[in-house]
Short mmCIF file of C-alpha atoms in Angstrom, two decimals:
data_model
loop_
_atom_site.label_atom_id
_atom_site.label_comp_id
_atom_site.label_asym_id
_atom_site.label_seq_id
_atom_site.Cartn_x
_atom_site.Cartn_y
_atom_site.Cartn_z
CA MET A 220 48.42 98.22 -85.45
CA GLU A 221 52.19 97.62 -85.41
CA VAL A 222 55.05 99.64 -83.97
CA ALA A 223 58.36 99.13 -85.79
CA GLU A 224 61.75 100.72 -85.08
CA LYS A 225 64.05 101.47 -88.01
CA ASN A 226 65.99 104.21 -89.80
CA ILE A 227 63.74 105.60 -92.51
CA PRO A 228 63.13 108.97 -94.11
CA CYS A 229 60.49 110.72 -92.05
CA ASN A 230 58.69 111.92 -95.15
CA SER A 231 57.65 108.33 -95.86
CA VAL A 232 55.78 108.11 -92.58
CA VAL A 233 52.86 110.49 -92.75
CA GLY A 234 52.48 113.22 -95.28
CA GLY A 235 55.63 113.96 -97.24
CA ASN A 236 56.50 117.18 -95.35
CA PHE A 237 59.89 116.22 -93.97
CA GLU A 238 63.37 115.66 -95.30
CA GLU A 239 65.64 114.63 -92.45
CA VAL A 240 66.30 111.01 -91.55
CA CYS A 241 65.51 109.88 -88.02
CA SER A 242 65.56 106.69 -85.97
CA GLU A 243 62.03 106.48 -84.63
CA LYS A 244 59.26 104.07 -83.78
CA VAL A 245 57.02 104.00 -86.82
CA ILE A 246 53.32 103.27 -86.42
CA ARG A 247 51.69 101.12 -89.05
CA PHE A 248 47.98 100.43 -88.93
CA LYS A 249 46.50 97.09 -89.96
CA PRO A 250 44.31 97.51 -91.92
CA PRO A 251 45.71 100.81 -93.21
CA LEU A 252 44.05 103.84 -91.67
CA TYR A 253 42.23 104.89 -94.84
CA LYS A 254 40.66 101.42 -95.07
CA GLN A 255 39.50 101.68 -91.47
CA ARG A 256 37.82 105.00 -92.26
CA TYR A 257 36.10 103.49 -95.29
CA GLN A 258 35.01 100.47 -93.28
CA PHE A 259 33.46 102.79 -90.70
CA VAL A 260 31.28 104.30 -93.45
CA ARG A 261 30.44 100.87 -94.84
CA ASP A 262 29.29 99.72 -91.41
CA LEU A 263 27.01 102.76 -91.19
CA VAL A 264 25.54 101.94 -94.60
CA ASP A 265 24.95 98.36 -93.48
CA ARG A 266 23.06 99.55 -90.40
CA HIS A 267 21.04 102.42 -91.86
CA GLU A 268 20.59 101.38 -95.52
CA PRO A 269 20.56 104.88 -97.08
CA LYS A 270 19.18 105.27 -100.60
CA LYS A 271 21.02 108.47 -101.54
CA VAL A 272 24.67 108.92 -100.55
CA ALA A 273 27.15 111.69 -101.40
CA ASP A 274 30.88 111.80 -100.66
CA LEU A 275 32.24 115.34 -100.50
CA GLY A 276 35.94 115.54 -101.36
CA CYS A 277 35.72 112.12 -103.02
CA GLY A 278 39.25 112.35 -104.51
CA ASP A 279 40.21 109.07 -106.16
CA THR A 280 36.62 107.71 -105.69
CA LYS A 281 37.80 104.65 -103.72
CA LEU A 282 35.03 105.05 -101.15
CA LEU A 283 32.40 105.38 -103.89
CA LYS A 284 33.70 102.20 -105.51
CA LEU A 285 33.20 100.35 -102.21
CA LEU A 286 29.73 101.79 -101.69
CA LYS A 287 28.32 101.06 -105.14
CA ILE A 288 27.92 97.38 -104.29
CA TYR A 289 25.32 98.06 -101.59
CA PRO A 290 21.85 97.09 -102.86
CA CYS A 291 20.10 99.79 -100.79
CA ILE A 292 21.90 102.69 -102.52
CA GLN A 293 20.12 104.06 -105.59
CA LEU A 294 21.96 107.36 -106.03
CA LEU A 295 25.68 107.74 -105.37
CA VAL A 296 27.37 111.12 -105.84
CA GLY A 297 30.97 112.28 -105.50
CA VAL A 298 32.08 115.93 -105.38
CA ASP A 299 35.67 117.13 -105.63
CA ILE A 300 37.56 120.31 -106.50
CA ASN A 301 40.11 118.35 -108.57
CA GLU A 302 38.50 117.82 -111.98
CA GLU A 303 41.47 115.86 -113.36
CA LYS A 304 41.15 113.27 -110.59
CA LEU A 305 37.48 112.83 -111.34
CA HIS A 306 38.14 112.32 -115.05
CA SER A 307 40.89 109.78 -114.42
CA ASN A 308 38.94 107.73 -111.86
CA GLY A 309 35.40 107.81 -113.21
CA HIS A 310 35.81 104.58 -115.18
CA HIS A 311 36.36 102.69 -111.90
CA LEU A 312 32.67 103.28 -111.17
CA SER A 313 31.35 101.75 -114.41
CA PRO A 314 29.31 98.53 -114.23
CA TYR A 315 31.26 95.30 -114.67
CA LEU A 316 30.15 92.55 -117.05
CA GLY A 317 28.94 90.51 -114.09
CA GLU A 318 26.59 93.32 -113.11
CA PHE A 319 24.80 92.89 -116.43
CA VAL A 320 24.64 89.10 -116.06
CA LYS A 321 23.39 89.34 -112.46
CA PRO A 322 21.79 92.79 -112.23
CA ARG A 323 20.78 94.66 -109.10
CA ASP A 324 17.22 94.63 -107.79
CA LEU A 325 17.07 98.46 -107.69
CA ASP A 326 18.33 101.16 -110.04
CA LEU A 327 21.67 102.83 -109.27
CA THR A 328 23.00 106.04 -110.76
CA VAL A 329 26.54 107.20 -110.00
CA THR A 330 27.55 110.81 -110.74
CA LEU A 331 30.77 112.76 -110.19
CA TYR A 332 30.62 116.55 -109.91
CA HIS A 333 33.47 119.02 -110.14
CA GLY A 334 33.00 121.85 -107.68
CA SER A 335 33.66 123.23 -104.22
CA VAL A 336 31.97 121.70 -101.19
CA VAL A 337 31.10 125.21 -99.98
CA GLU A 338 28.94 125.91 -103.04
CA ARG A 339 25.23 125.15 -103.00
CA ASP A 340 23.95 122.78 -105.66
CA SER A 341 20.32 121.69 -105.49
CA ARG A 342 21.10 118.26 -106.98
CA LEU A 343 22.49 117.27 -103.58
CA LEU A 344 19.31 118.10 -101.67
CA GLY A 345 17.38 115.33 -99.96
CA PHE A 346 20.24 112.89 -99.34
CA ASP A 347 20.18 110.28 -96.61
CA LEU A 348 23.94 110.32 -95.95
CA ILE A 349 26.76 112.74 -96.76
CA THR A 350 30.33 111.75 -95.94
CA CYS A 351 33.25 114.15 -95.50
CA ILE A 352 36.25 111.88 -94.98
CA GLU A 353 39.47 113.80 -94.21
CA LEU A 354 38.02 116.90 -95.85
CA ILE A 355 37.60 119.80 -93.45
CA GLU A 356 41.31 120.09 -92.61
CA HIS A 357 41.89 121.05 -96.27
CA LEU A 358 39.55 124.06 -96.02
CA ASN A 359 40.86 127.55 -95.40
CA SER A 360 39.25 129.67 -92.68
CA ASP A 361 36.71 131.31 -95.01
CA ASP A 362 35.61 128.00 -96.53
CA LEU A 363 35.47 126.35 -93.11
CA ALA A 364 33.13 129.10 -91.94
CA ARG A 365 30.84 128.54 -94.96
CA PHE A 366 30.97 124.74 -94.75
CA PRO A 367 28.26 124.29 -92.04
CA GLU A 368 25.92 126.73 -93.80
CA VAL A 369 26.09 124.70 -97.00
CA VAL A 370 26.26 121.10 -95.74
CA PHE A 371 24.14 121.30 -92.59
CA GLY A 372 21.95 124.29 -93.43
CA TYR A 373 21.30 124.03 -97.16
CA LEU A 374 21.85 120.34 -98.02
CA SER A 375 20.56 119.18 -94.60
CA PRO A 376 20.88 115.39 -95.11
CA SER A 377 19.57 112.89 -92.58
CA MET A 378 23.10 111.92 -91.54
CA ILE A 379 26.58 113.44 -91.95
CA VAL A 380 29.91 111.75 -91.19
CA ILE A 381 32.99 113.93 -90.74
CA SER A 382 36.44 112.51 -90.08
CA THR A 383 39.59 114.55 -89.43
CA PRO A 384 43.07 113.94 -87.96
CA ASN A 385 43.43 113.97 -84.18
CA ALA A 386 46.32 116.35 -83.45
CA GLU A 387 46.91 114.73 -80.04
CA PHE A 388 48.05 111.58 -81.84
CA ASN A 389 50.67 113.44 -83.89
CA PRO A 390 53.51 113.29 -81.27
CA LEU A 391 53.54 109.52 -81.82
CA PHE A 392 54.77 110.16 -85.38
CA PRO A 393 58.37 111.27 -86.03
CA THR A 394 58.61 115.09 -85.88
CA VAL A 395 55.09 115.56 -87.21
CA THR A 396 53.43 118.95 -87.05
CA LEU A 397 50.82 118.50 -89.79
CA ARG A 398 50.25 115.19 -91.52
CA ASP A 399 49.88 116.62 -95.02
CA ALA A 400 51.31 119.68 -96.73
CA ASP A 401 47.81 120.75 -97.80
CA HIS A 402 46.30 120.63 -94.30
CA LYS A 403 45.33 124.08 -93.07
CA PHE A 404 44.90 122.88 -89.49
CA GLU A 405 44.63 119.75 -87.37
CA TRP A 406 42.42 119.80 -84.30
CA SER A 407 42.67 118.21 -80.90
CA ARG A 408 39.68 116.21 -79.73
CA MET A 409 38.43 119.15 -77.67
CA GLU A 410 38.73 121.54 -80.63
CA PHE A 411 36.88 119.21 -82.99
CA GLN A 412 34.17 118.37 -80.48
CA THR A 413 33.63 122.03 -79.61
CA TRP A 414 33.25 122.96 -83.29
CA ALA A 415 31.06 119.94 -84.07
CA SER A 416 28.77 120.45 -81.08
CA ARG A 417 28.27 124.12 -81.95
CA VAL A 418 27.43 123.22 -85.55
CA ALA A 419 25.04 120.47 -84.44
CA ASP A 420 23.21 122.85 -82.09
CA SER A 421 22.95 125.54 -84.76
CA TYR A 422 21.38 123.26 -87.38
CA ASN A 423 19.28 120.94 -85.21
CA TYR A 424 21.51 117.87 -85.34
CA CYS A 425 22.81 115.60 -82.61
CA VAL A 426 26.41 114.35 -82.80
CA GLU A 427 28.31 111.36 -81.47
CA PHE A 428 32.10 111.11 -81.41
CA THR A 429 34.25 108.09 -82.10
CA GLY A 430 37.26 107.26 -84.28
CA VAL A 431 39.53 104.72 -85.92
CA GLY A 432 43.23 103.99 -85.53
CA THR A 433 43.74 102.71 -82.01
CA PRO A 434 46.84 104.10 -80.25
CA PRO A 435 49.63 101.76 -79.09
CA ALA A 436 49.64 100.36 -75.58
CA GLY A 437 50.57 102.98 -73.02
CA PHE A 438 49.30 105.87 -75.17
CA GLU A 439 45.57 105.32 -74.87
CA HIS A 440 45.21 108.87 -73.49
CA VAL A 441 45.86 110.43 -76.93
CA GLY A 442 42.73 108.86 -78.45
CA TYR A 443 42.15 107.57 -81.95
CA CYS A 444 44.44 108.62 -84.78
CA THR A 445 41.38 109.70 -86.81
CA GLN A 446 38.51 111.32 -84.95
CA ILE A 447 35.00 111.00 -86.32
CA GLY A 448 31.76 112.84 -85.72
CA VAL A 449 28.46 111.22 -86.73
CA PHE A 450 25.69 113.81 -87.05
CA ARG A 451 22.01 112.83 -87.16
CA LYS A 452 19.21 115.24 -87.90
CA ASN A 453 16.84 115.66 -84.95
CA SER A 454 13.20 114.77 -85.49
CA GLY A 455 10.51 117.40 -85.15
CA LYS A 456 10.80 120.99 -86.34
CA LEU A 457 13.91 121.56 -88.40
CA ALA A 458 16.15 124.58 -88.29
CA GLU A 459 15.49 126.95 -91.20
CA PRO A 460 18.62 128.96 -91.90
CA PHE A 461 18.01 128.35 -95.60
CA VAL A 462 14.46 127.74 -96.77
CA SER A 463 14.82 125.83 -100.03
CA GLN A 464 13.74 128.27 -102.67
CA GLN A 465 16.74 127.44 -104.85
CA HIS A 466 15.84 123.93 -105.99
CA ASP A 467 17.17 124.53 -109.49
CA GLN A 468 20.55 125.85 -108.47
CA HIS A 469 23.12 123.86 -110.49
CA VAL A 470 26.65 125.17 -109.96
CA TYR A 471 28.58 121.90 -110.15
CA LYS A 472 29.90 120.53 -113.43
CA ALA A 473 28.90 116.93 -114.11
CA VAL A 474 32.13 115.14 -115.05
CA TYR A 475 30.95 111.54 -115.15
CA THR A 476 27.68 109.65 -114.78
CA THR A 477 26.64 106.04 -115.26
CA SER A 478 23.54 103.94 -114.63
CA TYR A 479 23.56 100.31 -113.55
CA PRO A 480 21.32 97.59 -115.00
CA SER A 481 18.57 96.57 -112.61
CA LEU A 482 15.44 94.47 -112.45
CA GLN A 483 13.42 97.69 -112.41
CA GLN A 484 14.32 98.11 -116.09
CA GLU A 485 12.01 96.08 -118.34
CA LYS A 486 14.69 94.97 -120.81
CA VAL A 487 16.92 93.75 -117.98
CA LEU A 488 14.03 92.02 -116.20
CA LYS A 489 13.06 90.25 -119.42
CA PHE A 490 16.63 89.11 -120.02
CA VAL A 491 16.91 87.64 -116.51
CA LEU A 492 13.39 86.21 -116.53
CA VAL A 493 13.76 84.40 -119.86
CA GLY A 494 17.19 83.10 -118.88
CA GLU A 495 15.98 81.67 -115.56
CA LEU A 496 12.85 80.28 -117.24
CA LEU A 497 14.83 78.37 -119.85
CA ILE A 498 17.08 76.89 -117.18
CA GLN A 499 14.12 75.79 -115.04
CA VAL A 500 12.18 74.44 -118.01
CA GLU A 501 15.19 72.32 -119.03
CA ARG A 502 15.58 70.98 -115.49
CA LEU A 503 11.91 70.01 -115.35
CA ARG A 504 12.03 68.43 -118.82
CA LEU A 505 15.03 66.28 -117.89
CA ARG A 506 13.44 65.42 -114.57
CA HIS A 507 10.29 64.25 -116.33
CA GLN A 508 12.35 62.14 -118.72
CA ARG A 509 14.12 60.51 -115.77
CA MET A 510 10.80 59.75 -114.12
CA LEU A 511 9.51 58.12 -117.29
CA ARG A 512 12.66 56.05 -117.60
CA GLU A 513 12.43 55.02 -113.97
CA GLN A 514 8.87 53.85 -114.52
CA GLU A 515 10.05 51.79 -117.50
CA LYS A 516 12.80 50.20 -115.41
CA GLU A 517 10.33 49.29 -112.66
CA LEU A 518 8.29 47.42 -115.26
CA ASP A 519 11.34 45.80 -116.92
CA PRO A 520 14.39 46.05 -114.57
CA LYS A 521 17.85 45.29 -115.98
CA PRO A 522 21.20 44.73 -114.22
CA GLY A 523 23.06 47.98 -113.62
CA ASP A 524 19.97 50.23 -113.77
CA THR A 525 20.32 53.46 -111.79
CA ASP A 526 18.01 53.66 -108.75
CA PHE A 527 16.87 57.29 -108.88
CA SER A 528 14.91 56.89 -105.64
CA GLN A 529 18.26 56.77 -103.84
CA ALA A 530 19.40 60.04 -105.45
CA PRO A 531 16.53 62.52 -105.23
CA HIS A 532 18.87 65.39 -106.02
CA LEU A 533 19.13 64.02 -109.55
CA LEU A 534 15.40 64.49 -109.91
CA LEU A 535 15.02 67.83 -108.26
CA GLY A 536 18.16 69.49 -109.55
CA GLU A 537 18.02 71.91 -106.64
CA VAL A 538 17.83 71.92 -102.85
CA PHE A 539 14.79 73.69 -101.38
CA THR A 540 13.70 74.84 -97.96
CA GLU A 541 10.51 73.40 -96.50
CA ALA A 542 8.60 76.59 -97.36
CA GLU A 543 9.88 76.48 -100.94
CA LYS A 544 8.92 72.82 -101.28
CA ALA A 545 5.41 73.58 -100.02
CA ARG A 546 5.00 76.45 -102.49
CA ILE A 547 6.16 74.27 -105.39
CA GLU A 548 3.99 71.30 -104.38
CA ASN A 549 0.91 73.54 -104.17
CA SER A 550 1.40 74.81 -107.73
CA PRO A 551 0.05 73.10 -110.90
CA GLN A 552 2.04 70.06 -112.04
CA PRO A 553 3.83 69.87 -115.41
CA PHE A 554 2.14 67.51 -117.87
CA CYS A 555 2.57 65.92 -121.29
CA GLU A 556 0.42 66.23 -124.38
CA GLY A 557 1.78 63.63 -126.76
CA GLU A 558 5.45 64.48 -127.34
CA LYS A 559 5.03 67.98 -125.94
CA PHE A 560 5.94 68.85 -122.37
CA CYS A 561 3.92 71.64 -120.74
CA ILE A 562 4.98 73.59 -117.64
CA PRO A 563 2.36 75.93 -116.12
CA LEU A 564 3.60 79.48 -115.53
CA ARG A 565 2.33 79.31 -111.95
CA ARG A 566 4.59 76.28 -111.42
CA LEU A 567 7.61 78.11 -112.77
CA LEU A 568 6.91 81.17 -110.61
CA ALA A 569 6.94 78.92 -107.54
CA TYR A 570 10.66 78.13 -107.95
CA PRO A 571 12.93 80.36 -105.82
CA LYS A 572 14.96 82.14 -108.50
CA LEU A 573 11.82 83.10 -110.38
CA HIS A 574 9.73 83.74 -107.28
CA ARG A 575 12.22 86.34 -106.04
CA LEU A 576 11.66 88.40 -109.20
CA CYS A 577 8.16 89.22 -107.86
CA VAL A 578 6.56 89.09 -111.31
CA GLU A 579 2.83 88.50 -111.62
CA GLU A 580 1.69 85.77 -114.04
CA ASP A 581 0.13 88.22 -116.51
CA ARG A 582 3.25 90.37 -116.69
CA MET A 583 5.44 87.30 -117.00
CA ARG A 584 3.31 86.13 -119.94
CA SER A 585 3.67 89.45 -121.77
CA LEU A 586 7.44 89.60 -121.16
CA ILE A 587 8.20 86.10 -122.44
CA ALA A 588 5.60 85.82 -125.22
CA ASP A 589 8.09 86.50 -128.04
CA SER A 590 10.84 84.31 -126.53
CA VAL A 591 9.13 80.99 -125.78
CA CYS A 592 6.26 78.86 -127.08
CA LEU A 593 3.10 79.21 -124.97
CA SER A 594 0.04 76.98 -124.82
CA ASN A 595 -3.13 78.13 -126.60
CA ASP A 596 -4.53 79.71 -123.43
CA GLY A 597 -1.12 81.18 -122.51
CA SER A 598 -1.02 79.42 -119.13
CA ALA A 599 2.00 77.16 -119.79
CA ILE A 600 5.28 76.97 -121.66
CA VAL A 601 5.39 74.19 -124.24
CA VAL A 602 8.59 72.41 -125.32
CA ASP A 603 9.49 69.13 -127.01
CA LEU A 604 9.79 66.34 -124.47
CA HIS A 605 12.72 64.81 -126.34
CA ASN A 606 15.57 66.62 -128.07
CA SER A 607 18.17 65.27 -130.47
CA TRP A 608 20.97 66.24 -128.08
CA ASP A 609 19.57 64.26 -125.12
CA TYR A 610 22.14 61.68 -123.99
CA TRP A 611 21.52 58.67 -121.76
CA PRO A 612 24.68 56.62 -121.11
CA GLU A 613 22.76 53.48 -120.12
CA ASP A 614 21.44 53.25 -123.70
CA ASN A 615 24.96 52.34 -124.93
#
């Protein structure tokens, strides 16, 4: 965080509410405060690995864009009252080309809904994490009263994160009363903690308080610029203000949805499997050629011959851990039948990039059968040992 002193329009400092020009100390956060809030959520995702995450009041979907990269998340939902924002930002959540080339292990669906956070929609039931980042201060008194009933009582996720401005920090900004023209209120730490603790008790949650945006030296007593409550559902008997009899209640309008390619999808798995197979088969074919040439050179050495024994990486093509080496060495060896080179499927599955796909030999055989040439018994891939494009510089 930096503190700078200069003449600037006050409305460029916080929320655009002010017109007069003042000479004040201006607080700038590094990283910017919104990035610190997002990083707080990302750290929670890292620690707890939720599968289903919803961001209420998702706005420009920046947080969703950051969260979609996490391999643990399989369903990512954003809800906002501003339909135009959702339409204009949905494309940011589409899969990139690289996510087709290197797909996720698990499926991911991303959906944006237009609607109010104080309406009940059954499609948000059963979530692991719901985030409400700088949301509640935009709610009027009636909506704020309904908010706990919907989010804590009806949706009842395993964890809820709520962030909101800390009003005690506001005197450090030039002539600030509220940080944004749309804010209906801004709470002190005591006000927020009193509200949050009452909500937690009512709906069988526990809550911990923290924040982001450290105050400047000498003002530690005002607390963080953004205060955060992390609510976790208590184990044991759950509160039952709303017994879920409304599982088909769909009030939100789906504005955007997309699904990401993953190894759980057979077409994607086949694409990745065949691609990795062809790469590994080519490495093994070239390695076998080198070994044959090395044997020839041992029988009839010539000046300038390459000593492959001094460069094992040329033979292996990859660097393996001891466990990987042991797995490979314990698998069936490639072999030649005339001018054909045969690589057992079990051998190929022992290599790390194929092993991590967790494909059984029988399934692998059925997936690749129409893409490669298999031996008569289907236990090995068969390729020509020599190709017309092979090039050996020492032959010249």
